XYZ file of C-alpha atoms in Angstrom:
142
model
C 26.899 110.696 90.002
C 27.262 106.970 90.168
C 29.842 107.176 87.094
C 31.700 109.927 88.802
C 31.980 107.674 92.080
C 33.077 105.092 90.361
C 35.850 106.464 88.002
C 37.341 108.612 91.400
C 37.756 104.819 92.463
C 38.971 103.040 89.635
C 41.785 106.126 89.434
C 42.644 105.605 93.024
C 42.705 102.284 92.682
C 45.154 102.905 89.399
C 47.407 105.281 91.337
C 47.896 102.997 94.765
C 48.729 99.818 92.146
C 51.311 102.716 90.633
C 52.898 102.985 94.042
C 52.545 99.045 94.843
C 54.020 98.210 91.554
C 56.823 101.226 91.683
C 57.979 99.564 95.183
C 58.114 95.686 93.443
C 59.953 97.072 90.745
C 62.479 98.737 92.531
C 62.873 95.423 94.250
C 62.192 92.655 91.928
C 59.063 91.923 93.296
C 56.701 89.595 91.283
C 53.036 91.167 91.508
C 52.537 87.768 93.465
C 54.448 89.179 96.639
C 52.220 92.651 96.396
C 51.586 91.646 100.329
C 55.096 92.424 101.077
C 54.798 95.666 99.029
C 51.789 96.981 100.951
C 53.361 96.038 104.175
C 56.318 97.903 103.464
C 53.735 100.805 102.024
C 51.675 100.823 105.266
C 54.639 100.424 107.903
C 56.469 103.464 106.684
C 53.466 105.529 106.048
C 52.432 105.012 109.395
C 55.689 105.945 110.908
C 56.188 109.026 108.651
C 52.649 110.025 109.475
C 53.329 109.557 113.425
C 56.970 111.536 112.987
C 55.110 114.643 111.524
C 53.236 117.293 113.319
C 49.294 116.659 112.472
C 49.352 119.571 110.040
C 52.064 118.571 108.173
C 50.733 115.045 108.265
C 47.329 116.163 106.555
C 49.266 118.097 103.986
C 51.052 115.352 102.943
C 48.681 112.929 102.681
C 46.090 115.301 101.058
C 48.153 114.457 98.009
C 47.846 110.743 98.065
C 45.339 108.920 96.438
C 42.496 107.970 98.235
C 43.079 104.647 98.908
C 46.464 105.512 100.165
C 45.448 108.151 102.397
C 42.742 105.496 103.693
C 46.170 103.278 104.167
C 48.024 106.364 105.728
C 44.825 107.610 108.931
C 43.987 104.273 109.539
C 44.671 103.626 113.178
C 45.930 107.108 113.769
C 45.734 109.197 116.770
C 46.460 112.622 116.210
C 46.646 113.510 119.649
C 49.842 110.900 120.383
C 51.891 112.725 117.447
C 54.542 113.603 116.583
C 56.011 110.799 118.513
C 60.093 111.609 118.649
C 61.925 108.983 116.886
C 65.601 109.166 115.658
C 67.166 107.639 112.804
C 67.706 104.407 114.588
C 64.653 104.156 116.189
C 63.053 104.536 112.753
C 64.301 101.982 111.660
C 63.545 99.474 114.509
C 60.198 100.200 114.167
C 60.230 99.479 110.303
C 61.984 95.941 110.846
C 58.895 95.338 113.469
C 55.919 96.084 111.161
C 57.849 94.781 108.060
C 58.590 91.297 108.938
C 60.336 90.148 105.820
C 64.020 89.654 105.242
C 64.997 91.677 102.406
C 68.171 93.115 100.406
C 69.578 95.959 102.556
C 67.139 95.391 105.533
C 64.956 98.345 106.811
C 67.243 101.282 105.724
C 66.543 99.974 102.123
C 62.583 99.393 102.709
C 62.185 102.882 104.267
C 64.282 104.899 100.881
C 62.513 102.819 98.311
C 58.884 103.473 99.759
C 60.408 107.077 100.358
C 61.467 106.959 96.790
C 58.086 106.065 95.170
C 56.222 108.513 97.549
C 58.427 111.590 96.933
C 57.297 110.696 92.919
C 53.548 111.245 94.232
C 53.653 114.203 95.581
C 55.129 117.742 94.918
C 58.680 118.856 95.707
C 57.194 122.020 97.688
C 55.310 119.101 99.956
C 58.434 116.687 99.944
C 60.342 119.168 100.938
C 57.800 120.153 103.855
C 58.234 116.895 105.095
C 61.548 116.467 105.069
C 62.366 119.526 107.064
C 60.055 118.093 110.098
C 62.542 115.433 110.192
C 65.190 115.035 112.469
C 68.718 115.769 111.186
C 69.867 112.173 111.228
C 67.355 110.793 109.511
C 68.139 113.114 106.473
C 70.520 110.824 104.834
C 67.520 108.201 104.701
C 65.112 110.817 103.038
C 65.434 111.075 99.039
């Protein structure tokens, strides 16, 4: 049992450095600024997850790993969702809980993390998702 507890970690833990390492990549990202990768990770996560209706939201993150679903309900409040947010506002909240300055500002942040998620999960959930989106937020959403 102990074995079996510990591999179900270790391949969580292999998966979320996937994702970490998927968003530095796409960005140039020594493994040295993986704090700016998890930030970026966690703030969209946490807006995606507050934009969805709660069963949609435990759909999609029943296909995370662990640790990333950890990541994605911690904090959350399923009785305050979905919280209404258009493609601007979106965005405003991704510059506030990603405080770096980076190549193509939030817009970018938000379709790379999009990016590496939509890789983690199946096309039937992805495109669940992305029809509980607002309309002008599809352009945004790989």
């Amino acid at each position: 049992m102990a074995e079996q507890l510990h591999s179900a970690f270790e391949s969580s833990m292999d998966k979320t450095n996937l994702i970490l390492k998927d968003i530095e990549q796409a960005y140039g990202w020594p493994k040295e600024q993986r704090n700016q990768s998890y930030c970026a990770l966690r703030t969209v996560l946490h807006l995606l997850r507050d934009r969805m209706p709660v069963q949609e939201s435990v759909e999609f993150a029943a296909q995370l790993p662990v640790l990333v679903r950890g990541i994605y309900f911690d904090g959350w409040k399923p009785q305050d969702v979905p919280i209404k947010l258009n493609r601007d506002d979106f965005l405003l909240e991704v510059r506030q809980g990603f405080p770096y300055d980076v190549e193509g500002g939030p817009e970018r942040v938000v379709q790379v993390v999009l990016d590496t998620l939509r890789r983690h999960v199946t096309q039937g959930e992805w495109d669940d998702v992305k029809a509980t989106m607002p309309r002008d937020m599809a352009n945004i959403i790989p």
